[in-house]
PDB file of C-alpha atoms in Angstrom:
ATOM      1  CA  MET K   1      -0.021  -0.069   0.040  1.00  0.00           C
ATOM      2  CA  LEU K   2       3.050   2.329   0.379  1.00  0.00           C
ATOM      3  CA  ALA K   3       2.996   2.817  -3.453  1.00  0.00           C
ATOM      4  CA  VAL K   4      -0.647   3.715  -3.292  1.00  0.00           C
ATOM      5  CA  THR K   5       0.147   6.325  -0.653  1.00  0.00           C
ATOM      6  CA  ASP K   6       3.043   7.757  -2.471  1.00  0.00           C
ATOM      7  CA  ALA K   7       1.105   7.852  -5.834  1.00  0.00           C
ATOM      8  CA  ARG K   8      -1.696   9.838  -4.007  1.00  0.00           C
ATOM      9  CA  ALA K   9       0.661  12.187  -2.348  1.00  0.00           C
ATOM     10  CA  VAL K  10       2.348  12.994  -5.872  1.00  0.00           C
ATOM     11  CA  CYS K  11      -0.906  13.786  -7.422  1.00  0.00           C
ATOM     12  CA  TYR K  12      -1.886  16.052  -4.770  1.00  0.00           C
ATOM     13  CA  LYS K  13       1.456  17.901  -4.967  1.00  0.00           C
ATOM     14  CA  LEU K  14       1.002  18.257  -8.697  1.00  0.00           C
ATOM     15  CA  GLY K  15      -2.621  19.170  -8.507  1.00  0.00           C
ATOM     16  CA  ILE K  16      -3.560  16.244 -11.010  1.00  0.00           C
ATOM     17  CA  PRO K  17      -6.603  13.816 -10.624  1.00  0.00           C
ATOM     18  CA  TYR K  18      -5.894  10.664  -8.599  1.00  0.00           C
ATOM     19  CA  TYR K  19      -7.805   7.483  -9.593  1.00  0.00           C
ATOM     20  CA  LEU K  20      -7.241   4.023  -7.699  1.00  0.00           C
ATOM     21  CA  ILE K  21      -8.332   1.121  -9.952  1.00  0.00           C
ATOM     22  CA  ASP K  22      -8.626  -2.535  -8.627  1.00  0.00           C
ATOM     23  CA  GLU K  23      -7.203  -4.626 -11.352  1.00  0.00           C
ATOM     24  CA  ALA K  24      -6.283  -7.508  -8.629  1.00  0.00           C
ATOM     25  CA  ALA K  25      -8.376  -9.992 -10.438  1.00  0.00           C
ATOM     26  CA  GLU K  26      -7.092  -9.510 -13.702  1.00  0.00           C
ATOM     27  CA  PHE K  27      -3.407  -9.328 -12.498  1.00  0.00           C
ATOM     28  CA  GLN K  28      -3.973 -12.612 -10.803  1.00  0.00           C
ATOM     29  CA  THR K  29      -5.083 -14.284 -14.036  1.00  0.00           C
ATOM     30  CA  LYS K  30      -2.765 -12.611 -16.789  1.00  0.00           C
ATOM     31  CA  VAL K  31       0.455 -12.332 -14.560  1.00  0.00           C
ATOM     32  CA  ILE K  32       0.435 -14.465 -11.410  1.00  0.00           C
ATOM     33  CA  GLN K  33      -1.158 -17.541 -13.094  1.00  0.00           C
ATOM     34  CA  TYR K  34       1.043 -16.967 -15.778  1.00  0.00           C
ATOM     35  CA  PHE K  35       4.033 -16.932 -13.690  1.00  0.00           C
ATOM     36  CA  ALA K  36       3.122 -20.156 -11.934  1.00  0.00           C
ATOM     37  CA  SER K  37       2.272 -22.076 -15.113  1.00  0.00           C
ATOM     38  CA  GLU K  38       5.468 -21.358 -16.847  1.00  0.00           C
ATOM     39  CA  TYR K  39       7.618 -22.617 -13.853  1.00  0.00           C
ATOM     40  CA  LYS K  40       5.331 -25.770 -13.584  1.00  0.00           C
ATOM     41  CA  ALA K  41       6.052 -26.359 -17.493  1.00  0.00           C
ATOM     42  CA  GLY K  42       9.995 -25.995 -16.858  1.00  0.00           C
ATOM     43  CA  ARG K  43      10.155 -22.519 -18.209  1.00  0.00           C
ATOM     44  CA  THR K  44      11.401 -19.394 -16.473  1.00  0.00           C
ATOM     45  CA  PRO K  45       8.703 -16.567 -16.831  1.00  0.00           C
ATOM     46  CA  ASN K  46       9.083 -12.890 -17.657  1.00  0.00           C
ATOM     47  CA  PRO K  47       6.015 -11.254 -15.563  1.00  0.00           C
ATOM     48  CA  CYS K  48       6.980  -7.776 -16.392  1.00  0.00           C
ATOM     49  CA  VAL K  49       6.555  -8.368 -20.148  1.00  0.00           C
ATOM     50  CA  MET K  50       3.215  -9.797 -19.635  1.00  0.00           C
ATOM     51  CA  CYS K  51       2.130  -7.040 -17.143  1.00  0.00           C
ATOM     52  CA  ASN K  52       3.053  -4.538 -19.649  1.00  0.00           C
ATOM     53  CA  GLN K  53       1.296  -6.199 -22.623  1.00  0.00           C
ATOM     54  CA  ASN K  54      -2.084  -6.976 -20.620  1.00  0.00           C
ATOM     55  CA  LEU K  55      -2.423  -4.542 -17.952  1.00  0.00           C
ATOM     56  CA  LYS K  56      -0.400  -1.346 -18.504  1.00  0.00           C
ATOM     57  CA  PHE K  57      -0.931  -1.201 -22.134  1.00  0.00           C
ATOM     58  CA  GLY K  58      -4.201  -3.378 -22.059  1.00  0.00           C
ATOM     59  CA  ARG K  59      -6.569  -2.538 -19.266  1.00  0.00           C
ATOM     60  CA  LEU K  60      -4.973   0.951 -18.683  1.00  0.00           C
ATOM     61  CA  ILE K  61      -5.791   1.799 -22.154  1.00  0.00           C
ATOM     62  CA  GLU K  62      -9.229   0.758 -21.775  1.00  0.00           C
ATOM     63  CA  ARG K  63      -9.562   3.021 -18.679  1.00  0.00           C
ATOM     64  CA  ALA K  64      -8.043   6.084 -20.695  1.00  0.00           C
ATOM     65  CA  ASP K  65     -10.781   5.479 -23.216  1.00  0.00           C
ATOM     66  CA  GLN K  66     -13.404   5.675 -20.320  1.00  0.00           C
ATOM     67  CA  LEU K  67     -11.704   8.919 -19.252  1.00  0.00           C
ATOM     68  CA  GLY K  68     -11.657  10.348 -22.656  1.00  0.00           C
ATOM     69  CA  ALA K  69      -7.782  10.368 -22.750  1.00  0.00           C
ATOM     70  CA  GLN K  70      -5.917   9.912 -25.882  1.00  0.00           C
ATOM     71  CA  TYR K  71      -2.753   8.797 -24.474  1.00  0.00           C
ATOM     72  CA  ILE K  72      -1.199   6.915 -21.477  1.00  0.00           C
ATOM     73  CA  ALA K  73       2.239   7.976 -20.071  1.00  0.00           C
ATOM     74  CA  THR K  74       4.202   5.602 -18.099  1.00  0.00           C
ATOM     75  CA  GLY K  75       7.907   5.757 -16.337  1.00  0.00           C
ATOM     76  CA  HIS K  76       9.632   3.449 -18.771  1.00  0.00           C
ATOM     77  CA  PHE K  77      13.054   4.399 -19.915  1.00  0.00           C
ATOM     78  CA  ALA K  78      12.323   3.926 -23.716  1.00  0.00           C
ATOM     79  CA  ARG K  79      11.549   6.029 -26.430  1.00  0.00           C
ATOM     80  CA  LEU K  80       9.120   6.278 -29.402  1.00  0.00           C
ATOM     81  CA  GLU K  81       9.175   7.813 -32.853  1.00  0.00           C
ATOM     82  CA  GLN K  82       7.524   7.743 -36.047  1.00  0.00           C
ATOM     83  CA  SER K  83       8.785   5.836 -39.028  1.00  0.00           C
ATOM     84  CA  SER K  84      10.039   7.878 -41.905  1.00  0.00           C
ATOM     85  CA  ASN K  85       6.685   7.473 -43.834  1.00  0.00           C
ATOM     86  CA  GLY K  86       4.544   8.067 -40.739  1.00  0.00           C
ATOM     87  CA  SER K  87       3.079   4.497 -40.908  1.00  0.00           C
ATOM     88  CA  ARG K  88       4.495   2.923 -37.639  1.00  0.00           C
ATOM     89  CA  THR K  89       5.381   3.775 -34.276  1.00  0.00           C
ATOM     90  CA  LEU K  90       8.986   2.759 -33.580  1.00  0.00           C
ATOM     91  CA  LEU K  91      10.222   1.700 -30.291  1.00  0.00           C
ATOM     92  CA  LYS K  92      14.061   2.566 -29.238  1.00  0.00           C
ATOM     93  CA  ARG K  93      16.266   2.025 -26.222  1.00  0.00           C
ATOM     94  CA  GLY K  94      16.029   4.771 -23.395  1.00  0.00           C
ATOM     95  CA  ARG K  95      19.061   7.202 -23.623  1.00  0.00           C
ATOM     96  CA  ASP K  96      20.165   5.903 -20.248  1.00  0.00           C
ATOM     97  CA  PRO K  97      21.745   2.557 -21.233  1.00  0.00           C
ATOM     98  CA  HIS K  98      21.797   1.530 -17.433  1.00  0.00           C
ATOM     99  CA  LYS K  99      18.065   1.996 -17.041  1.00  0.00           C
ATOM    100  CA  ASP K 100      16.803   1.216 -20.450  1.00  0.00           C
ATOM    101  CA  GLN K 101      13.679  -0.762 -20.381  1.00  0.00           C
ATOM    102  CA  SER K 102      12.696  -1.435 -24.188  1.00  0.00           C
ATOM    103  CA  TYR K 103      13.319  -4.963 -23.445  1.00  0.00           C
ATOM    104  CA  PHE K 104      10.271  -5.367 -21.486  1.00  0.00           C
ATOM    105  CA  LEU K 105       7.934  -3.748 -23.967  1.00  0.00           C
ATOM    106  CA  PHE K 106       8.765  -5.795 -27.188  1.00  0.00           C
ATOM    107  CA  SER K 107       5.522  -7.497 -27.294  1.00  0.00           C
ATOM    108  CA  LEU K 108       3.439  -4.231 -27.738  1.00  0.00           C
ATOM    109  CA  ARG K 109       1.450  -3.910 -30.742  1.00  0.00           C
ATOM    110  CA  GLN K 110       1.215  -0.993 -32.932  1.00  0.00           C
ATOM    111  CA  GLU K 111      -2.046   0.139 -31.637  1.00  0.00           C
ATOM    112  CA  GLN K 112      -0.726   0.184 -28.100  1.00  0.00           C
ATOM    113  CA  LEU K 113       2.518   1.909 -29.073  1.00  0.00           C
ATOM    114  CA  ALA K 114       0.601   4.627 -30.748  1.00  0.00           C
ATOM    115  CA  ARG K 115      -1.236   5.541 -27.498  1.00  0.00           C
ATOM    116  CA  ALA K 116       1.753   5.630 -25.412  1.00  0.00           C
ATOM    117  CA  LEU K 117       4.034   8.172 -24.082  1.00  0.00           C
ATOM    118  CA  PHE K 118       7.324   7.663 -22.406  1.00  0.00           C
ATOM    119  CA  PRO K 119       8.407  11.105 -20.816  1.00  0.00           C
ATOM    120  CA  LEU K 120      11.602   9.456 -19.263  1.00  0.00           C
ATOM    121  CA  GLY K 121      12.896   8.231 -22.351  1.00  0.00           C
ATOM    122  CA  ASP K 122      15.547  10.867 -22.977  1.00  0.00           C
ATOM    123  CA  LYS K 123      16.290  11.217 -19.469  1.00  0.00           C
ATOM    124  CA  THR K 124      18.769   9.424 -16.819  1.00  0.00           C
ATOM    125  CA  LYS K 125      17.599   8.317 -13.602  1.00  0.00           C
ATOM    126  CA  SER K 126      19.578  11.105 -11.936  1.00  0.00           C
ATOM    127  CA  ASP K 127      17.779  13.692 -14.237  1.00  0.00           C
ATOM    128  CA  THR K 128      14.531  12.173 -13.163  1.00  0.00           C
ATOM    129  CA  ARG K 129      15.210  12.282  -9.537  1.00  0.00           C
ATOM    130  CA  GLU K 130      16.454  15.997 -10.079  1.00  0.00           C
ATOM    131  CA  VAL K 131      13.046  16.904 -11.513  1.00  0.00           C
ATOM    132  CA  ALA K 132      11.178  15.345  -8.767  1.00  0.00           C
ATOM    133  CA  ARG K 133      13.387  17.245  -6.063  1.00  0.00           C
ATOM    134  CA  HIS K 134      12.562  20.467  -8.000  1.00  0.00           C
ATOM    135  CA  CYS K 135       8.934  19.492  -7.812  1.00  0.00           C
ATOM    136  CA  GLN K 136       9.220  18.749  -4.182  1.00  0.00           C
ATOM    137  CA  LEU K 137       7.892  15.120  -4.572  1.00  0.00           C
ATOM    138  CA  LYS K 138       8.402  12.783  -1.776  1.00  0.00           C
ATOM    139  CA  THR K 139       9.346  10.229  -4.063  1.00  0.00           C
ATOM    140  CA  ALA K 140      12.498  12.042  -5.397  1.00  0.00           C
ATOM    141  CA  ASP K 141      14.864   9.771  -3.397  1.00  0.00           C
ATOM    142  CA  LYS K 142      12.684   6.560  -3.077  1.00  0.00           C
ATOM    143  CA  GLU K 143      14.693   3.570  -3.170  1.00  0.00           C
ATOM    144  CA  GLU K 144      14.541   1.402  -6.200  1.00  0.00           C
ATOM    145  CA  SER K 145      13.270  -2.134  -6.468  1.00  0.00           C
ATOM    146  CA  MET K 146      14.928  -4.648  -8.875  1.00  0.00           C
ATOM    147  CA  GLU K 147      12.617  -7.589  -7.723  1.00  0.00           C
ATOM    148  CA  ILE K 148       9.501  -8.827  -9.179  1.00  0.00           C
ATOM    149  CA  CYS K 149       6.768  -6.628  -7.519  1.00  0.00           C
ATOM    150  CA  PHE K 150       4.644  -9.572  -6.140  1.00  0.00           C
ATOM    151  CA  VAL K 151       7.812 -11.375  -4.912  1.00  0.00           C
ATOM    152  CA  PRO K 152       9.393  -8.709  -2.649  1.00  0.00           C
ATOM    153  CA  ASP K 153      12.026 -11.012  -1.031  1.00  0.00           C
ATOM    154  CA  ASN K 154      12.842 -12.245  -4.501  1.00  0.00           C
ATOM    155  CA  ASN K 155      12.428 -15.795  -3.280  1.00  0.00           C
ATOM    156  CA  TYR K 156      10.026 -17.146  -5.990  1.00  0.00           C
ATOM    157  CA  GLY K 157       9.723 -20.779  -4.746  1.00  0.00           C
ATOM    158  CA  LYS K 158       8.591 -19.615  -1.270  1.00  0.00           C
ATOM    159  CA  PHE K 159       6.058 -17.493  -3.093  1.00  0.00           C
ATOM    160  CA  LEU K 160       4.680 -20.233  -5.116  1.00  0.00           C
ATOM    161  CA  GLN K 161       4.304 -22.473  -2.050  1.00  0.00           C
ATOM    162  CA  GLN K 162       2.860 -19.832   0.102  1.00  0.00           C
ATOM    163  CA  ALA K 163       0.155 -18.777  -2.708  1.00  0.00           C
ATOM    164  CA  LYS K 164      -0.537 -22.407  -3.175  1.00  0.00           C
ATOM    165  CA  LEU K 165       0.354 -22.316  -6.842  1.00  0.00           C
ATOM    166  CA  ALA K 166       2.870 -25.162  -6.403  1.00  0.00           C
ATOM    167  CA  GLU K 167       3.801 -27.725  -4.093  1.00  0.00           C
ATOM    168  CA  LYS K 168       6.873 -30.067  -3.612  1.00  0.00           C
ATOM    169  CA  HIS K 169       6.877 -33.261  -5.578  1.00  0.00           C
ATOM    170  CA  GLN K 170       9.890 -35.428  -5.890  1.00  0.00           C
ATOM    171  CA  GLY K 171      11.488 -36.296  -9.112  1.00  0.00           C
ATOM    172  CA  GLU K 172      14.976 -37.188 -10.279  1.00  0.00           C
ATOM    173  CA  ILE K 173      18.130 -35.222 -11.048  1.00  0.00           C
ATOM    174  CA  VAL K 174      20.095 -36.655 -13.758  1.00  0.00           C
ATOM    175  CA  ASN K 175      23.350 -35.949 -15.740  1.00  0.00           C
ATOM    176  CA  LEU K 176      23.570 -35.655 -19.542  1.00  0.00           C
ATOM    177  CA  ALA K 177      23.813 -39.362 -19.863  1.00  0.00           C
ATOM    178  CA  GLY K 178      20.555 -39.913 -17.925  1.00  0.00           C
ATOM    179  CA  GLN K 179      22.318 -41.332 -14.761  1.00  0.00           C
ATOM    180  CA  VAL K 180      20.464 -40.379 -11.632  1.00  0.00           C
ATOM    181  CA  LEU K 181      22.418 -38.378  -9.252  1.00  0.00           C
ATOM    182  CA  GLY K 182      19.882 -37.339  -6.681  1.00  0.00           C
ATOM    183  CA  HIS K 183      16.242 -36.248  -6.258  1.00  0.00           C
ATOM    184  CA  HIS K 184      14.573 -32.726  -6.512  1.00  0.00           C
ATOM    185  CA  GLU K 185      11.526 -31.407  -4.870  1.00  0.00           C
ATOM    186  CA  GLY K 186       9.900 -29.906  -7.824  1.00  0.00           C
ATOM    187  CA  ILE K 187      11.276 -28.570 -11.122  1.00  0.00           C
ATOM    188  CA  GLU K 188       9.381 -25.230 -10.447  1.00  0.00           C
ATOM    189  CA  PHE K 189      12.080 -24.475  -7.884  1.00  0.00           C
ATOM    190  CA  TYR K 190      14.960 -24.482 -10.269  1.00  0.00           C
ATOM    191  CA  THR K 191      16.235 -22.302 -13.282  1.00  0.00           C
ATOM    192  CA  ILE K 192      18.799 -22.865 -16.190  1.00  0.00           C
ATOM    193  CA  GLY K 193      22.349 -22.074 -14.971  1.00  0.00           C
ATOM    194  CA  GLN K 194      21.515 -22.728 -11.179  1.00  0.00           C
ATOM    195  CA  ARG K 195      24.442 -24.193  -9.292  1.00  0.00           C
ATOM    196  CA  LYS K 196      23.561 -23.685  -5.614  1.00  0.00           C
ATOM    197  CA  GLY K 197      20.896 -25.710  -3.699  1.00  0.00           C
ATOM    198  CA  LEU K 198      21.117 -28.828  -5.942  1.00  0.00           C
ATOM    199  CA  GLY K 199      21.664 -31.000  -3.030  1.00  0.00           C
ATOM    200  CA  ILE K 200      23.739 -33.411  -4.801  1.00  0.00           C
ATOM    201  CA  SER K 201      27.809 -33.919  -4.425  1.00  0.00           C
ATOM    202  CA  SER K 202      30.158 -34.251  -7.263  1.00  0.00           C
ATOM    203  CA  PRO K 203      33.775 -33.763  -7.652  1.00  0.00           C
ATOM    204  CA  LYS K 204      33.315 -30.639 -10.007  1.00  0.00           C
ATOM    205  CA  PRO K 205      30.658 -27.891  -9.989  1.00  0.00           C
ATOM    206  CA  LEU K 206      27.232 -29.006 -11.775  1.00  0.00           C
ATOM    207  CA  TYR K 207      24.646 -26.651 -13.056  1.00  0.00           C
ATOM    208  CA  VAL K 208      21.117 -27.058 -14.067  1.00  0.00           C
ATOM    209  CA  ILE K 209      21.186 -27.582 -17.998  1.00  0.00           C
ATOM    210  CA  GLU K 210      17.593 -28.418 -18.764  1.00  0.00           C
ATOM    211  CA  LEU K 211      14.185 -28.643 -16.963  1.00  0.00           C
ATOM    212  CA  ASP K 212      12.401 -31.842 -18.542  1.00  0.00           C
ATOM    213  CA  ALA K 213       9.019 -31.078 -17.401  1.00  0.00           C
ATOM    214  CA  PRO K 214       7.210 -34.330 -19.140  1.00  0.00           C
ATOM    215  CA  ASN K 215       9.566 -36.594 -17.341  1.00  0.00           C
ATOM    216  CA  ASN K 216       9.706 -34.469 -14.222  1.00  0.00           C
ATOM    217  CA  ARG K 217      13.612 -34.257 -14.377  1.00  0.00           C
ATOM    218  CA  VAL K 218      16.178 -31.645 -13.608  1.00  0.00           C
ATOM    219  CA  VAL K 219      19.109 -32.241 -16.139  1.00  0.00           C
ATOM    220  CA  VAL K 220      22.633 -31.167 -14.693  1.00  0.00           C
ATOM    221  CA  GLY K 221      25.951 -30.863 -16.180  1.00  0.00           C
ATOM    222  CA  ASP K 222      29.255 -29.068 -16.407  1.00  0.00           C
ATOM    223  CA  ASP K 223      29.641 -25.484 -16.974  1.00  0.00           C
ATOM    224  CA  SER K 224      30.411 -25.908 -20.836  1.00  0.00           C
ATOM    225  CA  ALA K 225      27.081 -27.466 -21.397  1.00  0.00           C
ATOM    226  CA  LEU K 226      25.340 -24.229 -20.580  1.00  0.00           C
ATOM    227  CA  ASP K 227      26.740 -22.644 -23.812  1.00  0.00           C
ATOM    228  CA  ARG K 228      24.544 -22.553 -26.909  1.00  0.00           C
ATOM    229  CA  ASP K 229      24.509 -20.751 -30.130  1.00  0.00           C
ATOM    230  CA  GLU K 230      21.054 -21.569 -31.526  1.00  0.00           C
ATOM    231  CA  PHE K 231      17.531 -21.394 -30.217  1.00  0.00           C
ATOM    232  CA  MET K 232      13.922 -21.137 -31.328  1.00  0.00           C
ATOM    233  CA  VAL K 233      11.391 -18.448 -30.496  1.00  0.00           C
ATOM    234  CA  ASP K 234       7.615 -18.288 -30.898  1.00  0.00           C
ATOM    235  CA  ARG K 235       4.783 -15.846 -30.630  1.00  0.00           C
ATOM    236  CA  CYS K 236       7.091 -13.310 -32.345  1.00  0.00           C
ATOM    237  CA  ASN K 237       6.095  -9.765 -32.212  1.00  0.00           C
ATOM    238  CA  TRP K 238       7.645  -7.365 -34.826  1.00  0.00           C
ATOM    239  CA  ILE K 239       7.739  -3.517 -34.327  1.00  0.00           C
ATOM    240  CA  ALA K 240       9.653  -2.379 -37.200  1.00  0.00           C
ATOM    241  CA  PHE K 241       7.536  -4.005 -39.799  1.00  0.00           C
ATOM    242  CA  ASP K 242       4.476  -6.231 -40.175  1.00  0.00           C
ATOM    243  CA  SER K 243       6.492  -9.683 -40.679  1.00  0.00           C
ATOM    244  CA  LEU K 244       9.938 -11.052 -41.204  1.00  0.00           C
ATOM    245  CA  LEU K 245      10.233 -12.221 -44.565  1.00  0.00           C
ATOM    246  CA  GLN K 246      13.981 -12.808 -44.701  1.00  0.00           C
ATOM    247  CA  ASN K 247      16.881 -13.511 -42.761  1.00  0.00           C
ATOM    248  CA  LEU K 248      17.956 -10.306 -40.570  1.00  0.00           C
ATOM    249  CA  GLU K 249      21.131  -9.465 -38.709  1.00  0.00           C
ATOM    250  CA  VAL K 250      20.666  -8.208 -35.254  1.00  0.00           C
ATOM    251  CA  THR K 251      21.796  -7.755 -31.853  1.00  0.00           C
ATOM    252  CA  ALA K 252      19.781 -10.190 -29.722  1.00  0.00           C
ATOM    253  CA  LYS K 253      19.104  -9.783 -25.886  1.00  0.00           C
ATOM    254  CA  ILE K 254      18.243 -13.267 -24.312  1.00  0.00           C
ATOM    255  CA  ARG K 255      17.430 -11.857 -20.847  1.00  0.00           C
ATOM    256  CA  TYR K 256      17.062  -8.153 -19.586  1.00  0.00           C
ATOM    257  CA  ASN K 257      20.699  -7.893 -17.951  1.00  0.00           C
ATOM    258  CA  HIS K 258      22.190  -9.531 -21.267  1.00  0.00           C
ATOM    259  CA  PRO K 259      24.353  -7.113 -23.053  1.00  0.00           C
ATOM    260  CA  GLY K 260      23.333  -8.609 -26.492  1.00  0.00           C
ATOM    261  CA  THR K 261      25.242 -10.429 -29.041  1.00  0.00           C
ATOM    262  CA  ALA K 262      25.206 -10.704 -32.855  1.00  0.00           C
ATOM    263  CA  ALA K 263      22.712 -12.985 -34.209  1.00  0.00           C
ATOM    264  CA  THR K 264      20.908 -13.951 -37.438  1.00  0.00           C
ATOM    265  CA  VAL K 265      17.381 -14.422 -37.170  1.00  0.00           C
ATOM    266  CA  THR K 266      15.499 -16.576 -39.755  1.00  0.00           C
ATOM    267  CA  PRO K 267      11.647 -16.634 -40.013  1.00  0.00           C
ATOM    268  CA  LEU K 268       9.784 -19.643 -39.784  1.00  0.00           C
ATOM    269  CA  ASP K 269       5.950 -20.548 -40.121  1.00  0.00           C
ATOM    270  CA  GLY K 270       3.395 -19.877 -37.304  1.00  0.00           C
ATOM    271  CA  GLY K 271       4.901 -16.847 -35.949  1.00  0.00           C
ATOM    272  CA  LYS K 272       8.154 -18.534 -35.157  1.00  0.00           C
ATOM    273  CA  ALA K 273      11.814 -17.914 -35.846  1.00  0.00           C
ATOM    274  CA  GLN K 274      15.124 -19.640 -35.558  1.00  0.00           C
ATOM    275  CA  VAL K 275      17.938 -17.578 -33.924  1.00  0.00           C
ATOM    276  CA  LYS K 276      21.589 -18.292 -34.588  1.00  0.00           C
ATOM    277  CA  LEU K 277      24.199 -16.461 -32.529  1.00  0.00           C
ATOM    278  CA  HIS K 278      27.415 -15.627 -33.855  1.00  0.00           C
ATOM    279  CA  THR K 279      28.996 -16.332 -30.296  1.00  0.00           C
ATOM    280  CA  PRO K 280      27.693 -19.055 -28.061  1.00  0.00           C
ATOM    281  CA  GLN K 281      25.912 -17.644 -25.128  1.00  0.00           C
ATOM    282  CA  ARG K 282      25.399 -19.126 -21.439  1.00  0.00           C
ATOM    283  CA  ALA K 283      22.205 -20.194 -19.892  1.00  0.00           C
ATOM    284  CA  ILE K 284      19.693 -19.668 -22.842  1.00  0.00           C
ATOM    285  CA  THR K 285      16.374 -19.971 -20.802  1.00  0.00           C
ATOM    286  CA  PRO K 286      13.090 -21.178 -22.063  1.00  0.00           C
ATOM    287  CA  GLY K 287      10.386 -18.818 -21.139  1.00  0.00           C
ATOM    288  CA  GLN K 288      12.456 -15.707 -21.472  1.00  0.00           C
ATOM    289  CA  ALA K 289      12.082 -13.153 -24.154  1.00  0.00           C
ATOM    290  CA  ALA K 290      14.613 -12.919 -26.842  1.00  0.00           C
ATOM    291  CA  VAL K 291      14.557  -9.276 -27.883  1.00  0.00           C
ATOM    292  CA  PHE K 292      16.204  -8.181 -31.221  1.00  0.00           C
ATOM    293  CA  TYR K 293      17.898  -4.676 -31.901  1.00  0.00           C
ATOM    294  CA  GLN K 294      19.572  -2.844 -34.665  1.00  0.00           C
ATOM    295  CA  ASP K 295      21.471  -0.081 -32.932  1.00  0.00           C
ATOM    296  CA  ASP K 296      18.979   1.570 -30.868  1.00  0.00           C
ATOM    297  CA  LEU K 297      15.800   0.424 -32.701  1.00  0.00           C
ATOM    298  CA  VAL K 298      13.844  -2.644 -31.207  1.00  0.00           C
ATOM    299  CA  ILE K 299      13.023  -4.675 -34.338  1.00  0.00           C
ATOM    300  CA  GLY K 300      10.984  -7.239 -32.208  1.00  0.00           C
ATOM    301  CA  GLY K 301      11.393 -10.255 -30.410  1.00  0.00           C
ATOM    302  CA  GLY K 302       9.664 -13.677 -29.253  1.00  0.00           C
ATOM    303  CA  TRP K 303       9.625 -16.108 -26.615  1.00  0.00           C
ATOM    304  CA  ILE K 304      12.432 -18.659 -26.198  1.00  0.00           C
ATOM    305  CA  THR K 305      11.282 -22.341 -26.596  1.00  0.00           C
ATOM    306  CA  GLN K 306      14.083 -24.483 -26.893  1.00  0.00           C
TER     307      GLN K 306
END
């Protein structure tokens, strides 16, 4: 409730209307249930992308329509501009490379981007705080949160159990040859690249390489097995054009804090694409978004499947 109180105080200080809208049921369905389902399927979810797509640029736009508002403004560090012929709204990285949030917006459709305003896109975080101090806003020096908003201690396994969205169930931990090394308490509580908390002994470090949901297995291997140079994405969304018609050279980000790496994207049928990385990358994780850039321009992206 602190965020609600802060928002009300800021609106009061600025002399603008404040509306409190209860979207808890929609958040439960579109974000939290998705979050749990992905972990159960052996994938690592990205709830921020789904929240942007379905709530901030879904339900919020519906509310804007009810209020007669043409645009919605959010605090994302990203930029928008019109294409040269004026036919498309383009998404670009925020000016501050340390705060750029364009990755989380890759799934937005043209009709959503056309209604959006990102006033912080050309500012750094320090610029933003300075504006807030100038306006004497109580949030000017508010501490940042880098965690998932509904998992405040960043312990997603504990959250899933307490919310009764997942429960412990035993399965095998196996090596790449299929040899049983131990047992786990649910694939939901593991992620690709995880080393700690496996509960097995080995003369050399072992990492989670794969989560085999159909067989309820956690597959482990040494560090080198985490490197991959090819994967598939589905449910692709293209922002710079309607659809990908031929191979495209891009910079691919395989997770939010990934610096990006050169890649070739090849279109496939059914909204899918194949991604070939020029340099192998560590811990490519099903369920995460792969977002494709050319310089600062977001070309589009998709969800990593394998």
